Coordinates of C-alpha atoms in Angstrom, one line a residue:
M1 CA -115.6 -61.8 70.9
N2 CA -115.6 -65.0 73.0
P3 CA -116.5 -68.2 71.3
K4 CA -120.0 -69.5 71.7
Q5 CA -120.6 -71.3 74.9
P6 CA -123.6 -73.3 76.2
A7 CA -126.1 -71.0 78.0
D8 CA -125.8 -73.0 81.3
R9 CA -122.1 -71.9 81.5
L10 CA -123.0 -68.3 81.1
L11 CA -126.1 -68.1 83.2
Q12 CA -126.4 -68.7 86.9
T13 CA -129.7 -70.4 87.8
H14 CA -131.8 -68.6 90.4
R15 CA -133.3 -70.5 93.2
R16 CA -134.5 -69.0 96.5
R17 CA -133.7 -72.0 98.6
P18 CA -133.2 -75.8 98.1
T19 CA -136.2 -78.1 98.5
R20 CA -136.4 -79.2 102.2
I21 CA -137.3 -82.9 102.9
G22 CA -138.1 -84.2 106.4
L23 CA -137.1 -87.8 106.9
V24 CA -138.4 -90.1 109.7
S25 CA -137.8 -93.8 110.0
G26 CA -139.5 -96.1 112.4
G27 CA -140.7 -99.4 113.7
L28 CA -142.6 -100.9 116.7
G29 CA -140.3 -100.7 119.7
A30 CA -141.9 -103.9 121.3
Y31 CA -139.9 -105.9 118.7
W32 CA -136.4 -104.8 119.8
P33 CA -136.1 -106.9 123.0
Q34 CA -137.8 -109.9 121.3
F35 CA -135.6 -109.9 118.2
P36 CA -132.2 -108.4 119.0
E37 CA -130.9 -108.7 115.4
L38 CA -133.9 -106.9 113.9
L39 CA -133.2 -103.3 114.8
P40 CA -129.6 -103.3 113.5
Q41 CA -130.8 -104.7 110.2
L42 CA -133.5 -102.0 109.9
Q43 CA -131.0 -99.3 110.8
E44 CA -128.8 -100.5 108.0
S45 CA -131.7 -100.0 105.6
V46 CA -132.3 -96.6 107.1
R47 CA -128.7 -95.6 106.3
Y48 CA -129.2 -96.6 102.7
V49 CA -132.4 -94.7 102.4
T50 CA -130.8 -91.6 104.0
S51 CA -127.9 -91.8 101.6
R52 CA -130.2 -91.9 98.6
F53 CA -132.1 -88.8 99.8
Q54 CA -128.8 -87.0 100.5
E55 CA -127.9 -87.6 96.8
L56 CA -131.0 -85.7 95.7
D57 CA -130.9 -81.9 95.1
A58 CA -132.5 -81.2 98.5
D59 CA -131.8 -80.4 102.1
V60 CA -132.6 -83.4 104.2
V61 CA -133.8 -82.9 107.8
D62 CA -133.4 -86.3 109.4
T63 CA -135.1 -86.8 112.7
G64 CA -133.7 -90.3 113.2
F65 CA -135.5 -93.5 114.1
I66 CA -138.7 -93.6 116.2
S67 CA -140.0 -96.6 118.2
D68 CA -143.2 -95.2 119.9
A69 CA -145.8 -92.5 119.8
Q70 CA -143.9 -90.2 122.1
E71 CA -140.8 -90.2 119.9
A72 CA -143.1 -89.6 116.9
A73 CA -144.6 -86.5 118.6
A74 CA -141.1 -85.2 119.2
A75 CA -140.1 -85.8 115.6
G76 CA -143.3 -84.1 114.4
E77 CA -142.4 -81.0 116.5
K78 CA -138.9 -80.9 115.1
L79 CA -140.3 -81.1 111.6
R80 CA -142.9 -78.4 112.3
V81 CA -140.1 -76.0 113.2
A82 CA -138.0 -77.1 110.2
D83 CA -140.8 -76.0 107.8
C84 CA -140.2 -78.8 105.3
D85 CA -141.7 -79.0 101.8
L86 CA -142.4 -82.8 102.1
I87 CA -142.1 -85.2 105.0
V88 CA -141.1 -88.8 104.2
I89 CA -141.9 -91.5 106.7
F90 CA -140.0 -94.8 106.1
L91 CA -141.9 -97.7 107.5
T92 CA -139.1 -100.2 108.1
T93 CA -141.4 -102.8 109.7
Y94 CA -144.8 -102.8 111.3
L95 CA -145.6 -99.9 113.5
T96 CA -148.9 -98.5 114.8
S97 CA -150.7 -95.6 113.1
S98 CA -150.5 -93.8 116.4
M99 CA -146.8 -93.4 115.6
V100 CA -147.4 -91.8 112.3
L101 CA -150.4 -89.6 112.8
P102 CA -148.7 -87.1 115.2
I103 CA -146.0 -86.4 112.7
A104 CA -148.5 -85.3 110.0
Q105 CA -150.7 -83.5 112.5
R106 CA -147.9 -81.4 114.1
A107 CA -145.9 -80.7 111.0
K108 CA -148.9 -79.7 108.8
T109 CA -146.8 -80.6 105.8
P110 CA -147.6 -83.1 103.0
V111 CA -146.5 -86.6 103.9
L112 CA -145.1 -89.4 101.7
V113 CA -145.0 -92.9 103.3
I114 CA -142.4 -95.3 101.9
D115 CA -142.0 -99.0 102.7
L116 CA -139.0 -100.6 101.1
Q117 CA -138.3 -104.2 102.1
P118 CA -134.7 -105.3 102.0
T119 CA -134.8 -107.5 98.8
E120 CA -137.2 -108.6 96.2
A121 CA -138.5 -111.5 98.2
M122 CA -138.0 -113.4 101.5
D123 CA -135.8 -116.5 101.7
H124 CA -138.7 -118.5 103.1
A125 CA -136.7 -121.7 103.9
N126 CA -134.3 -119.8 106.1
F127 CA -136.4 -117.1 107.7
D128 CA -137.7 -116.9 111.2
T129 CA -140.1 -114.4 112.7
G130 CA -137.4 -111.8 113.3
K131 CA -136.2 -111.9 109.7
W132 CA -139.7 -111.8 108.4
L133 CA -140.4 -108.6 110.3
A134 CA -137.8 -106.8 108.3
Y135 CA -140.1 -107.4 105.3
C136 CA -143.2 -106.2 107.1
G137 CA -143.1 -102.5 106.2
Q138 CA -146.1 -103.0 103.9
C139 CA -148.3 -104.3 106.6
P140 CA -149.2 -101.0 108.2
V141 CA -149.7 -99.1 105.0
P142 CA -153.4 -99.7 104.7
E143 CA -153.7 -98.9 108.5
V144 CA -151.9 -95.6 108.1
A145 CA -154.0 -94.8 104.9
N146 CA -157.2 -95.4 106.8
V147 CA -156.3 -93.2 109.7
F148 CA -155.1 -90.4 107.4
R149 CA -158.3 -90.6 105.5
R150 CA -160.4 -90.4 108.7
A151 CA -158.2 -87.4 109.9
G152 CA -158.7 -85.6 106.6
I153 CA -155.0 -85.9 105.7
D154 CA -154.0 -86.7 102.1
F155 CA -152.2 -90.1 101.9
R156 CA -149.4 -91.0 99.5
S157 CA -147.2 -94.0 99.4
V158 CA -144.4 -95.8 97.5
S159 CA -144.1 -99.5 98.1
G160 CA -141.2 -101.5 96.8
H161 CA -137.8 -103.0 97.8
L162 CA -134.8 -101.1 99.0
K163 CA -132.7 -101.0 95.8
Q164 CA -135.6 -101.1 93.3
E165 CA -134.9 -98.2 90.9
S166 CA -138.5 -98.0 89.7
A167 CA -139.5 -97.3 93.3
W168 CA -136.8 -94.7 93.7
E169 CA -138.0 -93.1 90.5
R170 CA -141.5 -92.7 92.1
I171 CA -139.9 -91.4 95.3
T172 CA -137.8 -88.9 93.3
R173 CA -141.0 -87.8 91.5
W174 CA -142.4 -86.7 94.9
V175 CA -139.2 -84.9 95.7
H176 CA -139.5 -83.0 92.4
A177 CA -143.1 -82.2 93.3
A178 CA -141.9 -80.9 96.7
G179 CA -139.6 -78.7 94.7
V180 CA -142.5 -77.2 92.9
R181 CA -144.3 -76.6 96.2
A182 CA -141.2 -75.0 97.7
R183 CA -140.7 -72.8 94.7
L184 CA -144.3 -71.6 94.6
R185 CA -144.9 -71.1 98.3
N186 CA -141.8 -69.0 98.6
A187 CA -142.2 -67.2 95.3
R188 CA -142.5 -63.5 94.7
H189 CA -144.2 -62.9 91.3
G190 CA -143.9 -59.5 89.6
L191 CA -146.9 -58.2 87.7
M192 CA -146.1 -55.1 85.6
G193 CA -148.3 -53.0 83.4
H194 CA -151.8 -54.0 82.6
L195 CA -154.0 -56.6 81.0
Y196 CA -153.9 -56.9 77.2
P197 CA -157.2 -55.4 76.2
G198 CA -159.9 -58.0 75.9
M199 CA -158.0 -61.1 77.1
L200 CA -160.6 -62.1 79.7
D201 CA -159.0 -65.5 80.2
V202 CA -155.7 -63.9 81.3
A203 CA -157.3 -61.9 84.1
T204 CA -156.2 -63.3 87.5
D205 CA -157.4 -62.7 91.0
L206 CA -154.2 -61.9 92.8
T207 CA -155.6 -62.9 96.2
T208 CA -156.2 -66.5 95.0
V209 CA -152.6 -66.8 93.9
S210 CA -151.5 -66.2 97.5
T211 CA -154.2 -68.3 99.1
T212 CA -153.6 -71.3 96.8
F213 CA -149.8 -71.3 96.5
G214 CA -148.5 -69.1 99.3
S215 CA -146.9 -66.8 96.7
H216 CA -146.7 -63.1 96.9
V217 CA -147.6 -60.9 93.9
E218 CA -145.7 -57.6 93.7
V219 CA -147.6 -55.1 91.6
L220 CA -145.2 -53.1 89.5
E221 CA -145.3 -50.1 87.2
F222 CA -143.4 -49.6 84.0
D223 CA -142.1 -46.5 85.8
D224 CA -140.2 -48.9 88.0
L225 CA -138.4 -50.3 85.0
R226 CA -138.0 -46.9 83.3
E227 CA -136.0 -45.5 86.2
R228 CA -133.7 -48.5 86.3
V229 CA -133.1 -48.5 82.6
N230 CA -132.3 -44.8 82.8
A231 CA -129.5 -45.6 85.2
V232 CA -127.8 -48.2 83.0
T233 CA -124.3 -47.1 81.8
G234 CA -122.7 -47.5 78.4
S235 CA -120.2 -50.0 79.8
E236 CA -123.1 -52.1 81.2
V237 CA -124.8 -52.1 77.8
A238 CA -121.5 -53.2 76.1
E239 CA -121.2 -56.1 78.5
R240 CA -124.8 -57.2 77.9
L241 CA -124.3 -57.0 74.1
D242 CA -121.3 -59.3 74.5
L243 CA -123.3 -61.8 76.5
A244 CA -126.1 -61.6 73.9
R245 CA -123.6 -62.4 71.1
Q246 CA -122.5 -65.4 73.0
L247 CA -126.0 -66.7 73.6
F248 CA -127.6 -65.9 70.3
V249 CA -126.9 -65.9 66.6
L250 CA -127.7 -62.4 65.2
D251 CA -129.8 -62.3 62.1
D252 CA -129.1 -59.6 59.5
S253 CA -132.5 -58.1 60.3
V254 CA -131.3 -57.0 63.7
N255 CA -131.0 -53.2 63.9
D256 CA -128.0 -52.0 65.9
D257 CA -130.0 -49.4 67.8
D258 CA -132.7 -51.8 68.6
F259 CA -130.1 -54.4 69.7
A260 CA -128.4 -51.8 72.0
W261 CA -131.8 -50.7 73.4
G262 CA -132.7 -54.3 74.2
A263 CA -129.4 -54.8 76.0
K264 CA -130.0 -51.6 78.0
V265 CA -133.5 -52.8 79.0
S266 CA -132.1 -56.2 79.8
V267 CA -129.7 -54.7 82.4
G268 CA -132.6 -52.6 83.8
L269 CA -134.7 -55.7 84.1
D270 CA -132.0 -57.4 86.1
R271 CA -132.0 -54.5 88.5
L272 CA -135.8 -54.6 88.7
V273 CA -135.8 -58.3 89.6
A274 CA -133.0 -57.8 92.1
D275 CA -134.5 -54.7 93.8
F276 CA -138.0 -56.3 94.2
D277 CA -136.5 -59.8 94.9
L278 CA -138.6 -61.5 92.2
D279 CA -138.9 -65.1 91.1
S280 CA -141.0 -64.4 88.0
V281 CA -142.5 -61.5 86.1
A282 CA -145.5 -61.1 83.9
Y283 CA -145.9 -57.9 82.0
Y284 CA -147.7 -56.0 79.2
H285 CA -147.9 -52.3 78.2
R286 CA -149.7 -51.1 75.1
G287 CA -148.1 -47.7 74.6
L288 CA -148.8 -45.1 72.1
A289 CA -146.9 -43.1 69.4
G290 CA -143.5 -44.4 70.3
E291 CA -143.4 -43.0 73.8
L292 CA -140.9 -44.4 76.3
H293 CA -143.1 -47.0 78.0
E294 CA -144.0 -48.4 74.6
R295 CA -140.3 -48.6 73.7
L296 CA -139.6 -50.4 77.1
G297 CA -142.3 -53.0 76.3
A298 CA -140.9 -53.5 72.8
G299 CA -137.3 -53.8 74.2
M300 CA -138.0 -56.5 76.8
I301 CA -137.7 -59.7 74.8
L302 CA -133.9 -60.0 75.0
G303 CA -133.6 -59.4 78.7
S304 CA -136.7 -61.5 79.5
S305 CA -135.3 -64.5 77.7
I306 CA -132.0 -64.2 79.5
L307 CA -133.8 -64.0 82.8
T308 CA -136.0 -67.0 81.9
A309 CA -132.8 -69.0 81.2
R310 CA -131.5 -68.0 84.6
G311 CA -134.6 -69.5 86.3
I312 CA -136.7 -66.3 86.6
P313 CA -139.5 -66.9 84.0
M314 CA -140.9 -63.9 82.2
A315 CA -144.2 -64.0 80.5
G316 CA -145.7 -61.4 78.1
E317 CA -149.3 -60.3 77.8
F318 CA -149.7 -60.0 81.6
E319 CA -149.9 -63.8 81.8
L320 CA -149.3 -64.3 85.6
R321 CA -150.8 -67.8 85.6
T322 CA -148.4 -68.9 82.8
S323 CA -145.4 -67.3 84.5
I324 CA -146.4 -69.4 87.6
A325 CA -146.5 -72.6 85.4
M326 CA -143.2 -71.7 83.9
L327 CA -141.7 -71.3 87.4
A328 CA -143.1 -74.7 88.4
A329 CA -141.6 -76.2 85.2
Q330 CA -138.3 -74.6 86.1
A331 CA -138.4 -76.3 89.5
I332 CA -138.5 -79.8 88.0
G333 CA -135.8 -79.0 85.4
A334 CA -138.2 -79.1 82.4
G335 CA -137.6 -75.6 81.0
G336 CA -141.0 -74.1 80.4
S337 CA -141.2 -71.7 77.5
F338 CA -144.1 -69.3 76.9
T339 CA -146.3 -70.6 74.1
E340 CA -149.7 -70.7 72.4
I341 CA -151.3 -72.4 69.4
Q342 CA -150.2 -71.0 66.1
A343 CA -151.9 -73.3 63.6
L344 CA -152.8 -77.0 62.9
N345 CA -151.3 -79.2 60.2
F346 CA -153.7 -81.9 59.2
F347 CA -151.3 -83.5 56.7
D348 CA -148.8 -84.3 59.4
N349 CA -151.3 -84.4 62.4
V350 CA -149.3 -81.8 64.4
V351 CA -150.2 -78.7 66.5
E352 CA -147.9 -75.8 65.6
M353 CA -147.1 -73.9 68.8
G354 CA -145.0 -70.8 69.6
H355 CA -145.0 -67.2 70.6
D356 CA -143.2 -64.0 70.1
G357 CA -141.6 -62.6 73.3
P358 CA -139.7 -64.3 76.1
A359 CA -138.3 -67.8 75.4
H360 CA -136.6 -70.4 77.5
L361 CA -133.2 -71.1 75.9
A362 CA -133.0 -74.5 77.5
V363 CA -135.7 -75.9 75.1
S364 CA -133.9 -74.7 71.9
A365 CA -132.8 -77.3 69.5
Q366 CA -129.8 -75.2 68.3
E367 CA -128.3 -71.8 69.0
P368 CA -131.3 -69.4 69.3
L369 CA -131.6 -66.6 66.8
L370 CA -132.2 -62.9 67.4
R371 CA -134.4 -61.5 64.7
G372 CA -135.3 -57.9 64.1
L373 CA -139.1 -57.2 64.0
G374 CA -140.8 -54.4 62.2
V375 CA -144.1 -55.3 63.8
F376 CA -145.6 -57.4 66.5
H377 CA -148.8 -59.1 65.6
G378 CA -151.7 -57.3 67.2
K379 CA -149.4 -55.0 69.2
R380 CA -147.6 -51.8 68.7
G381 CA -143.8 -51.9 68.8
W382 CA -140.6 -52.9 67.2
G383 CA -137.2 -54.3 68.4
V384 CA -135.6 -57.8 68.5
S385 CA -137.2 -61.1 69.2
V386 CA -135.9 -64.6 70.0
E387 CA -136.5 -67.3 67.4
F388 CA -135.6 -71.0 67.6
D389 CA -136.9 -74.5 66.8
V390 CA -137.9 -76.4 70.0
R391 CA -135.7 -79.5 70.7
Q392 CA -137.2 -82.6 69.0
G393 CA -138.4 -85.3 71.2
P394 CA -140.9 -85.7 74.1
V395 CA -142.5 -82.5 75.5
T396 CA -145.3 -81.6 77.9
T397 CA -147.7 -78.7 77.7
F398 CA -148.4 -77.4 81.1
G399 CA -150.6 -74.5 82.3
L400 CA -152.9 -73.3 85.0
G401 CA -156.6 -73.6 84.3
Q402 CA -159.3 -72.1 86.4
D403 CA -162.8 -73.3 87.3
P404 CA -166.1 -71.4 87.9
D405 CA -165.4 -71.3 91.6
G406 CA -162.1 -69.6 91.0
S407 CA -160.0 -72.7 92.0
Y408 CA -156.9 -73.4 90.0
V409 CA -156.1 -76.7 88.2
F410 CA -152.8 -78.0 86.7
V411 CA -153.4 -79.0 83.1
T412 CA -151.0 -81.2 81.1
S413 CA -150.7 -83.1 77.8
E414 CA -147.7 -85.1 76.5
G415 CA -146.6 -85.1 72.9
T416 CA -143.5 -85.2 70.7
V417 CA -141.9 -82.4 68.8
V418 CA -141.3 -83.7 65.3
P419 CA -139.4 -82.1 62.3
G420 CA -141.0 -80.2 59.6
P421 CA -141.5 -76.6 58.2
L422 CA -141.8 -73.8 60.7
L423 CA -142.5 -70.1 60.4
A424 CA -139.4 -67.7 60.6
I425 CA -141.1 -64.7 62.2
G426 CA -139.2 -64.2 65.4
N427 CA -141.1 -66.9 67.4
T428 CA -140.2 -69.9 69.4
T429 CA -141.9 -72.6 67.3
S430 CA -142.5 -76.3 67.4
R431 CA -144.6 -79.0 65.7
V432 CA -146.1 -81.2 68.4
D433 CA -147.6 -84.6 67.6
F434 CA -150.1 -85.6 70.4
G435 CA -150.8 -89.0 68.8
G436 CA -154.0 -88.2 66.9
D437 CA -156.1 -85.6 65.1
P438 CA -154.8 -82.1 66.1
G439 CA -158.3 -80.7 65.9
V440 CA -159.5 -83.2 68.5
W441 CA -156.6 -82.3 70.7
V442 CA -157.5 -78.6 70.6
D443 CA -161.1 -79.5 71.6
E444 CA -160.1 -81.7 74.5
W445 CA -157.3 -79.3 75.7
S446 CA -159.8 -76.4 75.6
Q447 CA -162.3 -78.2 77.8
T448 CA -159.9 -78.3 80.8
G449 CA -160.2 -74.7 81.8
I450 CA -156.8 -73.7 80.4
G451 CA -156.2 -70.2 79.0
H452 CA -154.7 -69.6 75.6
H453 CA -151.1 -69.5 76.9
W454 CA -149.1 -72.2 78.7
A455 CA -145.5 -73.5 79.3
L456 CA -144.0 -75.9 76.8
C457 CA -141.7 -78.3 78.8
V458 CA -139.0 -80.7 77.7
G459 CA -139.7 -84.3 78.5
H460 CA -142.8 -86.2 79.5
R461 CA -143.4 -84.6 82.9
A462 CA -147.1 -85.0 83.5
A463 CA -146.5 -87.5 86.4
D464 CA -144.3 -85.0 88.2
I465 CA -146.8 -82.2 87.7
K466 CA -149.6 -84.4 88.9
A467 CA -147.6 -85.1 92.1
A468 CA -147.0 -81.4 92.5
A469 CA -150.7 -80.7 92.2
S470 CA -151.3 -83.3 95.0
L471 CA -148.9 -81.6 97.3
L472 CA -150.4 -78.2 96.6
G473 CA -154.0 -79.5 97.1
I474 CA -155.3 -78.7 93.6
E475 CA -156.7 -80.8 90.8
H476 CA -154.7 -82.1 87.9
R477 CA -156.2 -82.7 84.5
H478 CA -154.4 -84.6 81.7
V479 CA -155.4 -84.7 78.1
V480 CA -154.7 -87.9 76.1
L481 CA -156.0 -88.7 72.7
S482 CA -157.4 -92.2 72.6

């Protein structure tokens, strides 16, 4: 047996394509003959900005420097063809809004305007008009915002100075948000089985998933998984068991037959995901009297957790909206583990959260445990389940709510996982302190339109998720206890 290794060394993360950022820089061409030293200085700033974007985990489509509305139209056409996830327009000095509007109109892509002056402040005693103009990128920001508003285009901006790290943190947040947009608008979500009986909050209109996010929902049958599991060989099962032993600690309660069955189903799930080219899967099957489909449903937790760790989130109980939230969380590197409320602890003021079923190994505090289960609460079945304590520190709850008109909303709340007693029942559990009475938190959280499942993310990521909601054109609601 190989020694234990971190999961990220054993699992290759899935991503359909890198985030694609369009970059345009510009200034008013009338200045160049008047102030010969201005354009070279601005171009030096552009080189720095370009290098910072190239350091991000994204493909950068750089259209170069524009000086008039005609060049802006050409840049907009190039970016339209490039199909970017976010367009960044760097205002190096004053330019007219007629140079910016064509880019947004032609590309039909969310736009971020940045204006980063060379340093923290001008050297007033030694500056002339030409040197001042290098600091004038903020001047057109209200103008551009006004024109965008009148054109019905959402406006976003980051103002700062060239090497101001807090400004670059805000810019990077928008790049992360573009990553969510990219992941969702190119995603293929698998939906297998049927709704858990009676869970009305989980029911999802598949058409609205496509119209809101651009995603495709592939409706699957458990028969699709059955045939792929039937084709798994003994050697493939042995290889998967070896991988599982490297990723998990096996509790004494694990039955060898259940463990081998979970490994076989895991290989079948990999084939299902590959054959249908899936980025996420939500599933549920009730089953009856130990028939094969019931055994498939009971054997999915091991394989689902491995796929989730690979960047292909799996959600039980037919929870398509939560699998979408988990995929969005994956896009910003925040994990995103399937969870719900377990109980409240009013001595410690914490909300206890967790779930049986698929888990994201990246949020585990220690090596995750495989535990044998004799029963799933409220469901028929048996098999092995993943159990671990969520890593202590800042976390974000993140889910998709829905309003009476059917529109979706991103819902977040930020808290801290704190130490304390946890159930040992084959769940991924955590004690989350939201900074106040846990009962009040439940009341406020439930008012947002959230369902009873969501993704538990590592870190305080509400600002990233809010930015992603902006790029996707949906509302963001954030719960904070006063």
